[in-house]
Coordinates of C-alpha atoms and ligand atoms in Angstrom, one line a residue:
M1 CA -18.5 3.9 8.7
A2 CA -16.6 0.9 8.3
R3 CA -19.1 -0.7 6.2
L4 CA -19.0 2.4 3.8
K5 CA -15.1 2.1 3.8
V6 CA -15.5 -1.9 2.5
R7 CA -18.4 -0.3 0.2
L8 CA -15.9 2.2 -1.3
L9 CA -12.9 -0.5 -1.5
S10 CA -15.5 -3.0 -3.3
E11 CA -17.8 -1.0 -5.4
G12 CA -15.2 2.6 -6.2
L13 CA -16.3 5.8 -5.9
R14 CA -17.7 7.6 -9.0
V15 CA -17.2 11.3 -9.3
E16 CA -19.5 13.3 -10.5
P17 CA -19.0 16.1 -12.5
N18 CA -19.4 18.9 -10.4
A19 CA -17.0 17.5 -8.2
D20 CA -14.4 17.0 -11.3
E21 CA -12.9 20.8 -9.8
I22 CA -11.6 18.8 -7.1
P23 CA -7.2 18.6 -7.1
R24 CA -6.8 15.0 -8.0
K25 CA -3.2 13.6 -7.1
P26 CA -1.0 12.6 -9.7
S27 CA -0.8 9.2 -10.6
H28 CA 2.3 8.3 -9.2
R29 CA 2.6 5.1 -7.1
V30 CA 4.6 3.2 -5.5
R31 CA 4.3 -0.5 -6.2
S32 CA 1.4 -2.6 -6.9
G33 CA -0.6 0.7 -7.5
S34 CA -3.5 0.1 -4.9
C35 CA -2.5 3.7 -2.8
G36 CA -3.5 5.6 -6.6
G37 CA -7.5 6.7 -5.8
L38 CA -8.4 9.7 -3.7
D39 CA -7.3 9.8 -0.4
L40 CA -10.7 11.1 1.9
V41 CA -11.9 11.1 5.2
L42 CA -15.3 10.2 6.7
P43 CA -16.9 11.9 9.7
D44 CA -16.1 9.6 12.4
G45 CA -12.1 10.1 11.2
T46 CA -12.0 6.6 9.4
W47 CA -9.6 7.0 6.3
I48 CA -10.3 5.7 2.7
N49 CA -8.5 5.6 -0.3
A50 CA -11.0 5.4 -3.0
P51 CA -10.7 4.3 -6.1
V52 CA -11.9 6.2 -8.5
N53 CA -9.4 5.8 -11.6
E54 CA -10.3 2.1 -12.8
R55 CA -13.5 1.2 -14.6
F56 CA -15.6 -0.3 -12.2
A57 CA -15.5 2.8 -9.9
R58 CA -17.3 4.4 -13.2
R59 CA -20.1 2.3 -12.4
S60 CA -20.5 2.8 -8.7
V61 CA -23.7 3.6 -7.0
L62 CA -21.7 5.8 -4.6
R63 CA -21.1 9.3 -6.0
L64 CA -18.6 12.2 -4.7
V65 CA -20.6 15.2 -5.3
L66 CA -20.2 18.8 -4.1
T67 CA -22.7 20.2 -2.1
E68 CA -23.3 23.6 -0.4
T69 CA -21.6 22.7 2.2
G70 CA -18.7 21.0 1.0
P71 CA -17.7 17.5 -1.0
A72 CA -20.0 14.2 0.3
I73 CA -20.6 11.0 -0.9
D74 CA -24.1 10.3 -2.2
D75 CA -25.4 6.7 -1.3
R76 CA -28.3 6.7 -3.6
G77 CA -30.0 10.1 -2.3
Q78 CA -28.0 9.5 1.3
R79 CA -25.4 12.1 1.7
I80 CA -21.7 11.7 4.0
P81 CA -20.3 14.8 4.3
V82 CA -16.5 13.9 3.6
E83 CA -12.7 15.8 3.7
L84 CA -10.7 15.4 1.2
V85 CA -7.2 15.1 2.0
P86 CA -5.6 18.2 0.0
C87 CA -2.8 18.0 -2.8
P88 CA 0.8 19.0 -0.5
G89 CA 2.2 22.0 -1.7
Y90 CA 6.0 20.5 -2.6
Y91 CA 4.0 18.7 -5.2
D92 CA 4.8 22.0 -7.1
H93 CA 7.8 22.3 -6.1
Q94 CA 11.5 20.9 -7.3
T95 CA 15.1 20.0 -6.2
T96 CA 18.0 22.0 -6.2
S97 CA 18.8 20.1 -9.4
G98 CA 15.7 20.9 -11.1
T99 CA 13.8 17.8 -10.5
A100 CA 10.0 17.8 -9.6
M101 CA 9.8 16.8 -6.3
V102 CA 6.5 14.6 -6.9
R103 CA 8.4 12.3 -8.9
L104 CA 10.5 11.6 -6.2
A105 CA 8.5 11.0 -3.5
Q106 CA 4.6 10.7 -3.3
L107 CA 2.2 11.4 -0.5
C108 CA -0.3 8.1 0.3
S109 CA -2.7 9.2 3.8
D110 CA -0.2 10.7 6.1
R111 CA 3.2 8.8 4.4
V112 CA 5.5 9.9 2.2
G113 CA 6.2 6.8 -0.4
I114 CA 9.4 6.9 -2.1
G115 CA 10.0 4.0 -5.0
L116 CA 13.7 3.9 -5.2
T117 CA 13.3 1.8 -8.4
N118 CA 10.6 2.5 -11.2
V119 CA 11.0 -0.7 -12.6
C120 CA 10.8 -4.2 -11.0
T121 CA 12.7 -7.1 -12.2
F122 CA 9.5 -9.4 -11.9
W123 CA 7.5 -6.9 -14.1
R124 CA 10.0 -7.0 -16.9
S125 CA 8.0 -9.8 -18.9
R126 CA 4.6 -10.0 -19.3
S127 CA 4.3 -13.1 -18.8
G128 CA 6.1 -13.1 -15.4
R129 CA 5.0 -10.1 -13.5
C130 CA 2.7 -9.8 -10.9
R131 CA -1.3 -9.9 -12.4
F132 CA -2.3 -7.1 -10.2
C133 CA 0.8 -4.9 -10.6
S134 CA 1.2 -1.3 -12.5
I135 CA 4.4 -0.6 -11.4
G136 CA 6.2 -0.7 -15.2
L137 CA 3.0 1.9 -16.2
N138 CA 3.3 4.3 -13.2
V139 CA 6.9 6.4 -14.6
R140 CA 8.3 6.7 -17.8
D141 CA 11.5 4.8 -18.3
E142 CA 12.7 8.0 -19.5
D143 CA 12.1 9.5 -15.6
A144 CA 13.6 6.3 -13.7
R145 CA 16.8 8.1 -12.3
K146 CA 16.4 9.2 -9.0
P147 CA 19.7 10.6 -7.3
I148 CA 19.1 9.9 -3.9
D149 CA 20.3 13.7 -3.1
D150 CA 17.2 14.4 -4.3
I151 CA 15.0 11.9 -3.2
V152 CA 16.4 13.2 0.3
E153 CA 15.6 16.8 -0.1
A154 CA 11.9 15.7 -1.3
T155 CA 11.6 13.4 1.2
L156 CA 12.4 16.8 3.8
A157 CA 10.2 18.9 1.7
A158 CA 7.3 16.6 2.3
L159 CA 7.8 16.2 6.0
A160 CA 7.6 20.4 6.2
D161 CA 5.2 20.6 3.9
P162 CA 3.1 23.2 4.8
I163 CA -0.5 21.9 3.3
A164 CA -0.5 18.3 4.4
P165 CA 2.8 17.3 6.3
A166 CA 3.8 14.0 5.9
R167 CA 4.1 12.1 9.2
H168 CA 6.3 8.9 8.4
I169 CA 8.1 7.6 5.4
L170 CA 7.9 4.3 3.2
L171 CA 10.8 3.5 1.2
G172 CA 9.9 0.8 -1.4
G173 CA 9.7 0.2 -4.7
G174 CA 10.3 -2.6 -7.4
T175 CA 12.8 -5.3 -6.2
P176 CA 16.0 -4.6 -8.4
N177 CA 16.7 -7.8 -8.2
D178 CA 16.2 -11.5 -6.6
E179 CA 19.6 -11.6 -4.6
D180 CA 19.8 -8.5 -2.0
T181 CA 16.1 -7.3 -3.6
G182 CA 17.5 -3.7 -3.0
A183 CA 18.1 -3.8 0.6
P184 CA 21.3 -2.0 0.3
Q185 CA 20.0 1.0 -1.9
I186 CA 16.9 1.1 0.7
A187 CA 19.4 0.8 4.1
E188 CA 22.0 3.6 2.3
L189 CA 18.8 6.1 1.8
A190 CA 17.0 5.1 5.4
S191 CA 20.7 6.2 6.6
R192 CA 21.1 9.4 4.8
L193 CA 17.1 10.3 6.2
R194 CA 17.7 9.2 9.8
A195 CA 20.5 11.6 9.9
R196 CA 18.1 14.5 9.0
T197 CA 15.1 13.2 10.7
D198 CA 13.2 11.2 13.8
V199 CA 9.9 10.1 12.1
S200 CA 9.9 6.4 11.3
I201 CA 10.6 4.8 8.6
Y202 CA 9.2 2.0 7.1
A203 CA 10.7 -0.1 4.6
M204 CA 9.0 -2.7 1.9
L205 CA 10.9 -4.8 0.2
A206 CA 10.9 -8.5 -1.0
P207 CA 13.0 -10.7 0.8
P208 CA 16.6 -10.7 0.3
R209 CA 18.8 -14.0 -0.2
D210 CA 20.9 -13.4 2.7
L211 CA 19.1 -12.5 5.7
G212 CA 21.8 -10.8 7.3
L213 CA 20.9 -8.0 5.1
L214 CA 17.9 -7.3 7.4
A215 CA 19.9 -6.2 10.3
L216 CA 21.8 -3.9 7.8
L217 CA 18.1 -2.3 7.4
R218 CA 17.8 -2.1 11.0
D219 CA 20.9 -0.4 11.6
A220 CA 21.0 1.9 9.3
G221 CA 18.2 3.5 11.0
V222 CA 14.2 1.8 9.6
D223 CA 11.7 1.0 12.3
E224 CA 9.4 -1.0 10.5
I225 CA 9.6 -3.4 7.8
G226 CA 7.1 -4.9 5.7
L227 CA 8.0 -8.4 3.7
N228 CA 4.7 -8.8 1.2
I229 CA 3.7 -12.5 1.0
E230 CA 0.9 -11.8 -0.9
L231 CA -0.6 -15.1 -1.4
F232 CA -0.7 -18.4 0.7
T233 CA -1.1 -21.1 -1.5
D234 CA 1.5 -22.6 -4.1
R235 CA -1.6 -22.7 -7.1
A236 CA -2.8 -18.7 -6.2
A237 CA 1.3 -17.7 -6.4
R238 CA 2.3 -19.7 -9.1
R239 CA -0.6 -17.9 -11.0
Y240 CA -0.3 -14.6 -10.0
I241 CA 2.8 -13.6 -8.8
P242 CA 4.6 -16.3 -11.2
A243 CA 8.2 -14.9 -11.5
K244 CA 8.2 -13.7 -8.1
H245 CA 7.0 -17.0 -6.5
R246 CA 10.0 -18.9 -9.0
A247 CA 12.3 -16.9 -7.6
I248 CA 11.8 -16.6 -4.0
G249 CA 9.3 -18.6 -3.1
H250 CA 7.0 -18.9 0.2
D251 CA 10.2 -20.6 2.4
R252 CA 12.3 -17.2 2.1
Y253 CA 9.5 -15.2 3.2
W254 CA 8.4 -17.0 6.0
Y255 CA 11.9 -17.2 7.5
A256 CA 12.7 -13.4 6.7
L257 CA 9.7 -12.7 8.6
E258 CA 10.6 -14.7 11.5
R259 CA 13.9 -12.9 11.7
C260 CA 12.5 -9.4 11.1
V261 CA 10.3 -10.0 14.1
E262 CA 13.5 -10.5 16.1
L263 CA 14.8 -7.5 15.1
F264 CA 12.3 -5.4 14.4
G265 CA 9.8 -6.4 17.2
P266 CA 6.7 -8.1 17.2
L267 CA 4.1 -5.6 15.1
N268 CA 6.8 -4.2 13.7
T269 CA 7.0 -6.7 11.1
R270 CA 4.2 -6.3 8.4
S271 CA 2.5 -9.0 5.7
I272 CA 0.2 -7.9 2.9
T273 CA -2.3 -10.4 1.5
V274 CA -4.4 -9.2 -1.6
V275 CA -7.7 -10.3 -1.2
G276 CA -9.8 -11.8 -3.9
L277 CA -7.3 -13.9 -5.5
E278 CA -7.3 -17.0 -3.1
E279 CA -10.3 -19.1 -1.1
P280 CA -11.1 -16.9 2.2
A281 CA -10.4 -19.9 3.8
H282 CA -6.5 -19.8 2.8
T283 CA -6.3 -15.8 3.3
V284 CA -7.9 -16.7 7.4
A285 CA -5.5 -19.6 7.4
G286 CA -2.2 -17.2 6.6
V287 CA -3.5 -14.5 8.7
S288 CA -3.6 -16.5 11.7
R289 CA 0.0 -18.2 10.6
L290 CA 1.6 -14.7 9.9
A291 CA -0.1 -13.5 14.0
S292 CA 1.2 -16.2 15.5
M293 CA 4.2 -15.1 14.7
G294 CA 3.7 -11.6 15.8
V295 CA 3.7 -10.6 12.4
L296 CA 1.1 -7.9 11.7
P297 CA -1.4 -9.2 8.7
I298 CA -2.7 -6.7 6.1
L299 CA -5.2 -7.4 4.3
S300 CA -5.2 -5.7 0.7
P301 CA -8.4 -6.2 -1.7
L302 CA -7.3 -6.6 -5.2
R303 CA -7.8 -3.2 -7.0
P304 CA -7.7 -4.1 -11.0
L305 CA -5.7 -1.4 -11.8
A306 CA -6.0 -0.5 -15.8
G307 CA -3.5 -1.8 -17.8
T308 CA -2.6 -4.6 -15.5
H309 CA -3.8 -8.7 -16.3
L310 CA -6.5 -8.0 -14.3
E311 CA -7.9 -4.7 -15.1
E312 CA -11.0 -7.0 -15.9
H313 CA -11.4 -8.7 -12.7
A314 CA -14.4 -8.2 -10.5
T315 CA -13.4 -7.1 -7.2
Q316 CA -15.0 -9.2 -4.1
T317 CA -18.5 -7.6 -3.3
S318 CA -18.7 -5.8 -0.3
N319 CA -20.5 -8.5 1.9
N320 CA -17.5 -11.1 0.9
M321 CA -14.9 -8.5 2.0
W322 CA -17.0 -7.9 5.5
E323 CA -17.1 -11.7 6.2
L324 CA -13.4 -12.5 5.2
L325 CA -12.5 -9.2 7.7
Q326 CA -14.5 -10.4 10.5
R327 CA -12.6 -14.3 10.4
A328 CA -9.7 -13.3 9.6
A329 CA -9.7 -10.5 12.3
S330 CA -11.4 -12.9 15.0
A331 CA -8.1 -15.6 13.8
A332 CA -5.6 -12.4 14.4
A333 CA -7.0 -11.8 17.6
E334 CA -6.5 -15.6 19.0
F335 CA -2.5 -14.2 19.0
D336 CA -3.3 -10.5 20.4
V337 CA -2.9 -9.3 16.8
P338 CA -5.2 -6.4 15.1
L339 CA -5.0 -6.6 11.5
G340 CA -2.7 -4.2 10.5
P341 CA -1.1 -1.5 9.7
L342 CA -1.3 0.5 13.2
C343 CA -1.7 3.7 11.9
I344 CA -5.0 5.3 11.2
P345 CA -4.7 7.0 8.1
C346 CA -2.4 4.0 6.3
Q347 CA -5.3 1.9 6.6
S348 CA -7.3 3.7 4.2
N349 CA -6.8 1.0 1.3
T350 CA -6.9 -2.0 3.9
L351 CA -9.4 -3.9 5.6
T352 CA -9.6 -3.0 9.4
L353 CA -12.1 -2.7 11.8
P354 CA -11.8 0.6 14.1
G355 CA -11.3 0.6 17.8
D356 CA -8.1 -1.2 18.5
R357 CA -6.1 0.2 21.5
R358 CA -2.9 -0.2 19.0
Y359 CA -4.3 1.9 16.3
R360 CA -2.7 5.2 15.9
Y361 CA -1.6 8.3 14.5
Y362 CA 1.9 9.3 13.9
Ligands
SF4_1 S1 7.5 -7.8 -7.2 FE1 5.4 -7.7 -8.3 S2 3.8 -6.1 -7.0 FE2 5.8 -6.1 -6.3 S3 6.8 -4.4 -8.1 FE3 7.4 -6.2 -8.3 S4 6.0 -6.9 -10.3 FE4 4.9 -5.6 -9.0

């Protein structure tokens, strides 16, 4: 099943016409959109966010079909039954001020994601934006305003959803500026949510210039934090994340990650790297450095999203992804660190191998 998951991330999933009645989730997405596919669960409990919307997925030999006993993945005639994660009920509801809740809080696997900002300072210029990122395409500008009361109401509705309740919370979105990187807004929202719920709150942001703001996040009730370095070499960063790399650079990431480990603890600090845009040896070396610091490395395969610079970019072959996964897992294991995330449903769009004792459900 781990092999099948890697193939799905590499090749995508073609939805057959008879499976089209399967309810799709709306395409509002937090950050770079790598959880905008179809959430499904394989027979051994492996979660996968299968790419279905991208061009490469339409050519996949892996097909989602509806059989007499339910949905299945057809792999050249072999059928593997799958469970589809349903659309939550709150997607049809509005806040008391009349805002559609789905615009404010979206379910990805078992986590409700809140993008505080729909735009990102680094995305504004076409030449500077991260090449794989679709943030400015996900939500129209006129929908950008998100009052905090509305966000809190939608998040609580997601946690209490009778169909697909969220088990934990992600606060993220684009980077509003390269100074405080939105940390004060995330802290304010975290503190409002912490007053109403005990569930884990995960903040994902770029490192602020003043690292003191990281303590503000912890004090506001953030339990876990993600600072996504994305690419480890200067060359790849200049090419694929130019504006962000110019404004923030690698050093601020490394210092901030070190501080986060002190504040939030090892393994509660994470960093995502995008797989497929730099040499595997550089990815493995970067994973090793993160693990040596107690940071949970997360391998996120490039998803060439429509409308991005990289929409025509090929994904890595599943064999290459599999090999990189093994090498990265071994490199991290030398420091007794697994590949992240630890949450099994949230591994749906990442490269992980099942079985680590620290993997869990919320
Ligand atoms: S920092 Fe880059 S990846 Fe993140 S939201 Fe901005 S443009 Fe997208």
